[in-house]
mmCIF file of C-alpha atoms and ligand atoms in Angstrom:
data_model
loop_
_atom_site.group_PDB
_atom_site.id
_atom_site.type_symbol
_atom_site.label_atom_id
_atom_site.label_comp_id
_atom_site.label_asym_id
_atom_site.label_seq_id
_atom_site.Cartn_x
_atom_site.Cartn_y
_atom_site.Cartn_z
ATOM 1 C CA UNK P 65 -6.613 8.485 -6.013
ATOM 2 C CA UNK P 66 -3.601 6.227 -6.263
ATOM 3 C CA UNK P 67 -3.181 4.040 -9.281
ATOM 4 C CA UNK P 68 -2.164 0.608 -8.846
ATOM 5 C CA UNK P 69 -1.024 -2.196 -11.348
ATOM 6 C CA UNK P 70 -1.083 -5.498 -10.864
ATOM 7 C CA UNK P 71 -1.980 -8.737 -12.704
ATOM 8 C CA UNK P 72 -2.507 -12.212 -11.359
ATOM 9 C CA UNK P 73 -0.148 -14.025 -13.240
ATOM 10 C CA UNK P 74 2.778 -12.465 -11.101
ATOM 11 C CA UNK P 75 2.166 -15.148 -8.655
ATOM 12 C CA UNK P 76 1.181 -18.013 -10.882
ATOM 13 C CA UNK P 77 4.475 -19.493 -11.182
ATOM 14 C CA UNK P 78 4.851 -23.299 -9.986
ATOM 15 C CA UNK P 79 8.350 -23.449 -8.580
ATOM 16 C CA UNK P 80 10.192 -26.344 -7.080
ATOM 17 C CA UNK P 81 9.653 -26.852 -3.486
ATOM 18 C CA UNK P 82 12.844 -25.497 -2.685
ATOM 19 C CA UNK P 83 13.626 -22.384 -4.854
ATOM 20 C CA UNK P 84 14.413 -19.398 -2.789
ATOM 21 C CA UNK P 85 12.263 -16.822 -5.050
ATOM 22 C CA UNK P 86 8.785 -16.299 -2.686
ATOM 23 C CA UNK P 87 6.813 -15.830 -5.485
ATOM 24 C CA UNK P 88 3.171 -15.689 -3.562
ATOM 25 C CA UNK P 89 4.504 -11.970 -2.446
ATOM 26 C CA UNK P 90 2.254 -10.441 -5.123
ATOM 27 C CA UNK P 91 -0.959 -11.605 -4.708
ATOM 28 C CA UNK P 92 -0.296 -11.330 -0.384
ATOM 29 C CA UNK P 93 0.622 -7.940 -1.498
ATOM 30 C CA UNK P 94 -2.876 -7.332 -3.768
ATOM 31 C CA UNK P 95 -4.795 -9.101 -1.150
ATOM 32 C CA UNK P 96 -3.788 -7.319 1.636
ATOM 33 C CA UNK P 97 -4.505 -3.912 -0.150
ATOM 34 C CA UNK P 98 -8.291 -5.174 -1.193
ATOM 35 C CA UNK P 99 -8.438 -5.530 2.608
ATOM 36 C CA UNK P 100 -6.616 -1.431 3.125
ATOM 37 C CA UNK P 101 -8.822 0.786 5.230
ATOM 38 C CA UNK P 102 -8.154 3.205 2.429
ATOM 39 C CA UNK P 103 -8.733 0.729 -0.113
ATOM 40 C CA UNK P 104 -11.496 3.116 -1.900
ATOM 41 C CA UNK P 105 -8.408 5.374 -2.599
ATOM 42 C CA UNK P 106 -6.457 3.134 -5.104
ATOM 43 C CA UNK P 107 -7.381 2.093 -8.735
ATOM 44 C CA UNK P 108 -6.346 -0.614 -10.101
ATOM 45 C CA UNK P 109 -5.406 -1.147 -13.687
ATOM 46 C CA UNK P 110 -4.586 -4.382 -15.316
ATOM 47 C CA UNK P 111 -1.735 -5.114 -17.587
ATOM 48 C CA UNK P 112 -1.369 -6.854 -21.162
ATOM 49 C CA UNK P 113 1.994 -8.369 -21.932
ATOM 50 C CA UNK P 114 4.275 -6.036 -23.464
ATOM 51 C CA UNK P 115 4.810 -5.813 -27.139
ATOM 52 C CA UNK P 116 7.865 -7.872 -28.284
ATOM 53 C CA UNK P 117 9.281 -4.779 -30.318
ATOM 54 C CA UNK P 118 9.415 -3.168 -26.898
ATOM 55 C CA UNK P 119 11.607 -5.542 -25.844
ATOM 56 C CA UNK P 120 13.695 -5.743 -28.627
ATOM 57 C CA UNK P 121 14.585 -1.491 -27.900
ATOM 58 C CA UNK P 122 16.891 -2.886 -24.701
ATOM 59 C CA UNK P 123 17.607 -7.008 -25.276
ATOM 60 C CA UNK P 124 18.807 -9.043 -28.301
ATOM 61 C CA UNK P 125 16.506 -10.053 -30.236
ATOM 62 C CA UNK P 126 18.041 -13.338 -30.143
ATOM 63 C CA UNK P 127 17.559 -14.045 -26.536
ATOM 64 C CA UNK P 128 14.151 -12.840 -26.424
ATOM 65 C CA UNK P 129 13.355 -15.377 -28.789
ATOM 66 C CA UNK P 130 15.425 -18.252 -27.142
ATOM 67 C CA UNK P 131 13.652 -17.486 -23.788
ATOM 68 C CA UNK P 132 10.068 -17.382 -25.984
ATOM 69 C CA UNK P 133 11.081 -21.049 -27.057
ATOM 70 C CA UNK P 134 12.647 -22.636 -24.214
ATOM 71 C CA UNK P 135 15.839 -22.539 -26.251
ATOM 72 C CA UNK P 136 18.037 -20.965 -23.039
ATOM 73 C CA UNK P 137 20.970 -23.451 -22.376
ATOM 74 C CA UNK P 138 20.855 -24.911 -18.986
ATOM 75 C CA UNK P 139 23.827 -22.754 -17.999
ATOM 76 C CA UNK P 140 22.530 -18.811 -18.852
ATOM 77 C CA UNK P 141 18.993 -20.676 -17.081
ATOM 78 C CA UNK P 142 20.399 -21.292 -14.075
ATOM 79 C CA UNK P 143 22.178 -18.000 -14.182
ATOM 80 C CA UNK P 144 18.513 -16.200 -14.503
ATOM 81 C CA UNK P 145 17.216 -18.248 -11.483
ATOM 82 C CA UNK P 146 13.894 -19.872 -12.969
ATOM 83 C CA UNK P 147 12.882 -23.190 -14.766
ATOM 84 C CA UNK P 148 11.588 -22.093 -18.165
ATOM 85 C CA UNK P 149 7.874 -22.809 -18.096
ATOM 86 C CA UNK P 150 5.003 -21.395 -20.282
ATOM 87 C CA UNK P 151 3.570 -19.818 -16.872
ATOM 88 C CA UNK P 152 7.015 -17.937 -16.613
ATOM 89 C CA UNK P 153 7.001 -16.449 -20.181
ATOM 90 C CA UNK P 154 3.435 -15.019 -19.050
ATOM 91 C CA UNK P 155 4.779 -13.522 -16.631
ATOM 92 C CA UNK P 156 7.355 -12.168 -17.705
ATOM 93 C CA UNK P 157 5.989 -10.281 -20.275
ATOM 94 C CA UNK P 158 3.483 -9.249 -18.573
ATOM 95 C CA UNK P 159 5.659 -8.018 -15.875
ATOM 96 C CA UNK P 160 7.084 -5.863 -18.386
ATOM 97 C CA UNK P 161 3.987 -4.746 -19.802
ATOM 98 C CA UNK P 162 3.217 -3.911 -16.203
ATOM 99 C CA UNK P 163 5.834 -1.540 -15.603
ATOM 100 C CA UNK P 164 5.306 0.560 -19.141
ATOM 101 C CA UNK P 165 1.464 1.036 -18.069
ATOM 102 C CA UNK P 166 2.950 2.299 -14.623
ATOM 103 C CA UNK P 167 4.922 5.123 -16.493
ATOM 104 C CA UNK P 168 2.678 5.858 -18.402
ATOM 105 C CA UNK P 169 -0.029 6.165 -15.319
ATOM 106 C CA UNK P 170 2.754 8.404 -13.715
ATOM 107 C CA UNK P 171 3.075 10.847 -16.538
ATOM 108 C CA UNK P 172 -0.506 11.517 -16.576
ATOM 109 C CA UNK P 173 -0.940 10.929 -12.686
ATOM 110 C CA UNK P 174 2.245 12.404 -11.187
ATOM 111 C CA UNK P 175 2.618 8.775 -9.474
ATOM 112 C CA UNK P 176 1.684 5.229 -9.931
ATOM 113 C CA UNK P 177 2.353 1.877 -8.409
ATOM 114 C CA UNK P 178 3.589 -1.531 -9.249
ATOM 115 C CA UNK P 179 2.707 -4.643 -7.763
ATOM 116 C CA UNK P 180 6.080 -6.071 -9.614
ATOM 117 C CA UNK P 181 8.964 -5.143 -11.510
ATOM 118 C CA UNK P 182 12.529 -4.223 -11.023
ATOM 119 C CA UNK P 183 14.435 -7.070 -12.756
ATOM 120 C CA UNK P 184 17.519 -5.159 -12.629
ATOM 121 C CA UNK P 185 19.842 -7.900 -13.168
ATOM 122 C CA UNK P 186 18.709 -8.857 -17.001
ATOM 123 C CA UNK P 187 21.458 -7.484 -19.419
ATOM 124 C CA UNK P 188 21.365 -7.109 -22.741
ATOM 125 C CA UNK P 189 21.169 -10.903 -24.090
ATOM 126 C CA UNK P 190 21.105 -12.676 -20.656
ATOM 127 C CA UNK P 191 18.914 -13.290 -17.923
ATOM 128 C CA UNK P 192 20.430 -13.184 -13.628
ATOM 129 C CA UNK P 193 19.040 -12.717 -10.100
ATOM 130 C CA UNK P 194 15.601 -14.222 -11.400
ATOM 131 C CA UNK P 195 15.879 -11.312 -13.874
ATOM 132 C CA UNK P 196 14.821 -12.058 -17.355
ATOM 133 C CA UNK P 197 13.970 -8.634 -19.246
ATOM 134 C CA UNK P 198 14.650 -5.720 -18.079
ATOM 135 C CA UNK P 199 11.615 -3.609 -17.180
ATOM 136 C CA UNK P 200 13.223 -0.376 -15.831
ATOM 137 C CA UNK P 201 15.275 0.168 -19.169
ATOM 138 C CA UNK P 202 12.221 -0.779 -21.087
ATOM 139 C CA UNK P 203 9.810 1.510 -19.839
ATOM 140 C CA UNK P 204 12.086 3.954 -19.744
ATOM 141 C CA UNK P 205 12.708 3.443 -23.294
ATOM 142 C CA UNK P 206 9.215 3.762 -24.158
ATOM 143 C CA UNK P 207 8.048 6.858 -22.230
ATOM 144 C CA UNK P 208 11.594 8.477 -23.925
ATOM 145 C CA UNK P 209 9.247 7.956 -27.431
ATOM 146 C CA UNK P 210 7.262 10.862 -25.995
ATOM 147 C CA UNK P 211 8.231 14.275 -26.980
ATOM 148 C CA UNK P 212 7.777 15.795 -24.041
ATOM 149 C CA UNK P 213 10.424 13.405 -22.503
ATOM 150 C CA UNK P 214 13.887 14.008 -22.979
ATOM 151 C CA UNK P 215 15.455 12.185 -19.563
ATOM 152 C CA UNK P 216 14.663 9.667 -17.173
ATOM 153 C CA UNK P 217 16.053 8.672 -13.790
ATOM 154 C CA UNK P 218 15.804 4.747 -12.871
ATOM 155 C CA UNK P 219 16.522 4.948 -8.949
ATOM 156 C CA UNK P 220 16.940 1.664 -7.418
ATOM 157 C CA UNK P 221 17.077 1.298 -3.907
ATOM 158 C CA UNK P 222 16.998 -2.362 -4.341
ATOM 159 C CA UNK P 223 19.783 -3.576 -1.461
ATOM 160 C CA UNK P 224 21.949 -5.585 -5.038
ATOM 161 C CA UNK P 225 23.095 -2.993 -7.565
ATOM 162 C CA UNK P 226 21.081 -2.600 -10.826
ATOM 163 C CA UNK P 227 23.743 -4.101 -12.263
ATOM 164 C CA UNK P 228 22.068 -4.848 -15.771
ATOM 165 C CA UNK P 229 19.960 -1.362 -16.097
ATOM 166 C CA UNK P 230 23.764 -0.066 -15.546
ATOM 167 C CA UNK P 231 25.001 -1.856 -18.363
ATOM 168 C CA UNK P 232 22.006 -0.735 -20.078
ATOM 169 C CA UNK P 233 22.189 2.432 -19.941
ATOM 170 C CA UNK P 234 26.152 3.154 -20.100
ATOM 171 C CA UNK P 235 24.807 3.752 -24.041
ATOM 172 C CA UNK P 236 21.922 5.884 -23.255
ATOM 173 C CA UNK P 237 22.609 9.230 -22.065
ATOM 174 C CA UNK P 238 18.792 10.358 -21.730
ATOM 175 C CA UNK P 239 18.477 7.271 -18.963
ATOM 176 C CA UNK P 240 20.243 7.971 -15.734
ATOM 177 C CA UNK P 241 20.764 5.162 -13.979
ATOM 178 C CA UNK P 242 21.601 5.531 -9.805
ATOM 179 C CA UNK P 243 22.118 2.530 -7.734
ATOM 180 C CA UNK P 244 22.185 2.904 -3.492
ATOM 181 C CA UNK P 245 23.014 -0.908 -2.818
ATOM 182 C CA UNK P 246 25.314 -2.844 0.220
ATOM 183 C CA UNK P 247 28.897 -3.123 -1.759
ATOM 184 C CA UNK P 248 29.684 -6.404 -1.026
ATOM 185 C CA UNK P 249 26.918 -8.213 -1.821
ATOM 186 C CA UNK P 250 25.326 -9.375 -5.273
ATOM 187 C CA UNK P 251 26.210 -9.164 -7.854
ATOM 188 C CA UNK P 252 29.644 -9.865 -6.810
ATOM 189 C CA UNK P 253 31.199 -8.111 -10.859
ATOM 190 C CA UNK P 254 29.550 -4.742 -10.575
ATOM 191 C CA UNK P 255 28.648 -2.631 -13.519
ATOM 192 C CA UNK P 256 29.279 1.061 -13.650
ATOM 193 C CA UNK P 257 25.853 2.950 -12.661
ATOM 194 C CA UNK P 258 25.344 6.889 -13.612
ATOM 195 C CA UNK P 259 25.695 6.845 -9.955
ATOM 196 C CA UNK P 260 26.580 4.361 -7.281
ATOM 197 C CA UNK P 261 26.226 4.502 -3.431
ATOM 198 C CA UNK P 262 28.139 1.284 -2.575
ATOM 199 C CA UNK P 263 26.828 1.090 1.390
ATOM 200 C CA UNK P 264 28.700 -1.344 4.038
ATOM 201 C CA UNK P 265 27.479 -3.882 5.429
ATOM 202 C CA UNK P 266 25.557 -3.444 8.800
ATOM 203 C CA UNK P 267 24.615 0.347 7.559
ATOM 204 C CA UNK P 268 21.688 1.079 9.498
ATOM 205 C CA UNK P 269 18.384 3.940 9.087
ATOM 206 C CA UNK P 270 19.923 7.372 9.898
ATOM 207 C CA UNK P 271 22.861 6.921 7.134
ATOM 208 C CA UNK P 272 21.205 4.747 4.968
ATOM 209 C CA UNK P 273 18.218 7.377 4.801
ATOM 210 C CA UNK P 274 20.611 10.613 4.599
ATOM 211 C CA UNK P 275 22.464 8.512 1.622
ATOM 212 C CA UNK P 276 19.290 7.707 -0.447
ATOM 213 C CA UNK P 277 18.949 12.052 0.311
ATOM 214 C CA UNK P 278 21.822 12.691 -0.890
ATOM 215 C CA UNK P 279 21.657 10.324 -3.870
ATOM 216 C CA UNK P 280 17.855 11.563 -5.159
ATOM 217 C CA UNK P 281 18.613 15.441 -4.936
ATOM 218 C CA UNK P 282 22.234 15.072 -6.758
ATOM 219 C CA UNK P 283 20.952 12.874 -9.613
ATOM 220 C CA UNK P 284 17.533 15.086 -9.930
ATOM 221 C CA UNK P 285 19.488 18.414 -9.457
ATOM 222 C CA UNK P 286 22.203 17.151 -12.211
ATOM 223 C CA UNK P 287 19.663 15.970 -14.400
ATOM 224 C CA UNK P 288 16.295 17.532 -14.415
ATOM 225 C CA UNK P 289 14.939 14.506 -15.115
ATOM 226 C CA UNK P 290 11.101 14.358 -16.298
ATOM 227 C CA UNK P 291 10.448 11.054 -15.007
ATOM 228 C CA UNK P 292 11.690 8.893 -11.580
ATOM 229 C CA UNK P 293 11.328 5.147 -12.105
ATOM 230 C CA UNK P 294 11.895 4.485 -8.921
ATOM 231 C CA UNK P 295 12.768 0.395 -7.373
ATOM 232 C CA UNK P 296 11.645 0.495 -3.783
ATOM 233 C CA UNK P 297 13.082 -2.917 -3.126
ATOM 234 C CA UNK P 298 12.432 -3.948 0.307
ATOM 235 C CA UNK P 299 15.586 -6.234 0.684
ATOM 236 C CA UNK P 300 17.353 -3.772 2.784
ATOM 237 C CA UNK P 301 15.453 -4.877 5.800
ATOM 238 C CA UNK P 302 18.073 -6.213 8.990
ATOM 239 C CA UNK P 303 16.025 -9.629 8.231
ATOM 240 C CA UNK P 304 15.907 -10.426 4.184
ATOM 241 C CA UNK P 305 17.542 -13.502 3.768
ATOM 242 C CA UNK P 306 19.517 -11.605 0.952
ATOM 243 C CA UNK P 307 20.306 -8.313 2.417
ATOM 244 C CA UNK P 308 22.924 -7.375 4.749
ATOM 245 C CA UNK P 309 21.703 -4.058 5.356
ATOM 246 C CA UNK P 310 20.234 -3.043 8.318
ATOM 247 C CA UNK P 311 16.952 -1.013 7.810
ATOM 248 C CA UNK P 312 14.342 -1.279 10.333
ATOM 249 C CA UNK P 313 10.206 -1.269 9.411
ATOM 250 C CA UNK P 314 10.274 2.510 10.518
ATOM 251 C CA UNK P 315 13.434 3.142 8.519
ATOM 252 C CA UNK P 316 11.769 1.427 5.085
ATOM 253 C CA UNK P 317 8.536 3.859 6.326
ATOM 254 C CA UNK P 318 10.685 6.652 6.409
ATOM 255 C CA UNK P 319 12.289 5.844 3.007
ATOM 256 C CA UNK P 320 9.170 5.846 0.856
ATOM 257 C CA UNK P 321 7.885 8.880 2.622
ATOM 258 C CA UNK P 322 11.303 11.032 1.512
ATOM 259 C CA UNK P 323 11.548 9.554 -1.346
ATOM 260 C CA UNK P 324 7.414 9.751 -2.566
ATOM 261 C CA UNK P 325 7.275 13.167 -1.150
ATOM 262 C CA UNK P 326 10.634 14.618 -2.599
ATOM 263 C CA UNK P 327 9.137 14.186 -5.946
ATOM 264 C CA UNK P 328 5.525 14.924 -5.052
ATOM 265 C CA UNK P 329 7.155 18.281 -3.941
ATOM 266 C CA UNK P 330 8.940 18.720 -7.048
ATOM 267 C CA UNK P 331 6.345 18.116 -9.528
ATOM 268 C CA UNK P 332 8.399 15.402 -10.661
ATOM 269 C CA UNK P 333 6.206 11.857 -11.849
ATOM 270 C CA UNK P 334 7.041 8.721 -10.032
ATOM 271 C CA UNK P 335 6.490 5.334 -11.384
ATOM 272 C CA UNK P 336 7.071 2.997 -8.543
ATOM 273 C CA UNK P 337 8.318 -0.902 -8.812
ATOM 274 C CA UNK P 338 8.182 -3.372 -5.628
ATOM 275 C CA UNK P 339 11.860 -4.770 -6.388
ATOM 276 C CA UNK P 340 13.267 -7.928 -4.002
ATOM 277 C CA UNK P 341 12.273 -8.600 -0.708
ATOM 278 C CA UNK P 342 13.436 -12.289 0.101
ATOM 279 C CA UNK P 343 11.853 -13.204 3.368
ATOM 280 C CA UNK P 344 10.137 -16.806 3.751
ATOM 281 C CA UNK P 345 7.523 -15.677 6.095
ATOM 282 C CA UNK P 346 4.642 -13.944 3.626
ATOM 283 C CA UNK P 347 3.666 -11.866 6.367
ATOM 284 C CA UNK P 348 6.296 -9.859 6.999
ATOM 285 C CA UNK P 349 7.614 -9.690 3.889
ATOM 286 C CA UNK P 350 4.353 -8.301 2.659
ATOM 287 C CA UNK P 351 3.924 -5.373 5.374
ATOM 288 C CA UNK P 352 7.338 -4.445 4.200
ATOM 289 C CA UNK P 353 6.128 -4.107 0.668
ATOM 290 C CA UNK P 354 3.183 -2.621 1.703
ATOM 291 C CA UNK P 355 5.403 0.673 3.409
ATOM 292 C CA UNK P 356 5.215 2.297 -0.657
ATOM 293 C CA UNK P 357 2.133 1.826 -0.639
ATOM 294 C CA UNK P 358 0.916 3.468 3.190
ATOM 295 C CA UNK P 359 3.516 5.942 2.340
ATOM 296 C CA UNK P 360 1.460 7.124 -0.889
ATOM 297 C CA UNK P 361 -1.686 6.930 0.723
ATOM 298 C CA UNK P 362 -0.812 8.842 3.607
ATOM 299 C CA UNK P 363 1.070 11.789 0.984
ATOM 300 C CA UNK P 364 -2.671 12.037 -1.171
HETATM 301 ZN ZN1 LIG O 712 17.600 -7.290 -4.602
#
């Protein structure tokens, strides 16, 4: 049994005809999975929002409640991506909320999957990258509340560096934070991760996959974590809009298996986020997506 967590508000977000964030991924993503020939395999768990004191562990409290208000100036609004709407708060939080019940599904599971999350570009008291509040840091925070938790890994294989869960954690030494991302690409000012693997440009399956090796057994190894958040963005692919890698279907396959089975293997919980994929055709960028999820299925 896989458990899956997903709500519907992650798509209910009216954007203006031209914004580039394709936010009908979700519910292609949820529909296509109702539709799985394994389908009788996952359970799926709906998410409240999350509590605004858990929010208030990682952001200002300040900037929570401009963004609650609609009191964001136009400037740090445009830097996070979205017009403020009442629909967006929702989601948001619920986002968030999403991700903590996906820990905490993968600490009594050994692995669990999210049909959102990995806003990796929210800092401390701003919003980027249609990033608002940090999940990763968040629900990393809150599973650390635990005693039996003492240190968490946040993985990101997003193709942008997690350049806010960085910041984040520079002043948390029980969250590791390890970024494989194309260098020269967004965010253009990097932050200093517990671990970076800046790739080129161009890098293709065979070094990109024996890099994300490389990266998962030295930050596990080093740190014994008891948790793996891991970000399985899926904007490496050779044709995201805002990639520059060059990771084939097979390769993104291959990823989730070594990455889903390394910790399977190692008795290690796994609490999985979808991350970016920017592609304008739903169809592809959904089977891309839906590689985590094949990957687990096939591994249980
Ligand atoms: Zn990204």
């Amino acid at each position: 049994m896989i458990h899956c967590v997903y709500h519907p508000c992650y798509s209910q977000l009216v954007l203006p005809q031209n914004h580039g964030f394709p936010i009908t991924k979700y519910q292609h993503l949820y529909q296509q999975l109702q539709r799985h020939p394994q389908q009788h395999k996952l359970r799926w768990h709906q998410p409240d929002a999350a509590p605004l004191a858990q929010i208030e562990r990682c952001h200002h409290p300040e900037y929570l409640h401009q963004f609650l208000g609609n009191r964001i100036a136009a400037a740090p609004l445009k830097r996070m991506g979205f017009p403020w709407s009442e629909a967006l708060v929702t989601r948001t939080l619920t986002s968030v909320g999403g991700t903590v019940l996906t820990t905490e599904l993968a600490l009594e599971q050994g692995i669990a999957l999210h049909l959102s999350g990995g806003y990796h570009h929210a800092h401390y008291d701003f919003g980027s990258g249609y990033c608002v509040f940090n999940d990763l840091v968040i629900a990393a925070e809150v599973a650390l509340t635990r005693p039996a938790i003492h240190k968490v890994v946040i993985f990101d294989l997003d193709v942008h560096q997690g350049d806010g869960t960085a910041a984040l954690c520079q002043s948390r030494p029980e969250i590791i934070s390890c970024s494989v991302h194309c260098d020269s690409n967004f965010p253009s000012r990097k932050q200093r991760s517990d671990f970076d693997f800046g790739l080129a440009r161009g890098c293709q399956d065979d070094d990109y996959l024996q890099s994300v090796s490389e990266a998962l057994a030295l930050v596990t190894r080093l740190h014994q974590p008891d948790l793996l958040i891991y970000d399985a963005g899926v904007d490496v692919h050779h044709q995201d809009r805002l990639g520059h890698l060059s990771i084939s279907n097979r390769g993104l396959r291959r990823r989730e298996q070594l990455v889903l089975s390394y910790c399977l293997n190692n008795n290690l919980p796994v609490a999985c986020v979808i991350g970016g994929g920017y592609d304008r055709d739903p169809e592809a960028l959904t089977h891309r997506h839906r590689q985590l999820f094949d990957a687990a299925l096939e591994l249980l």
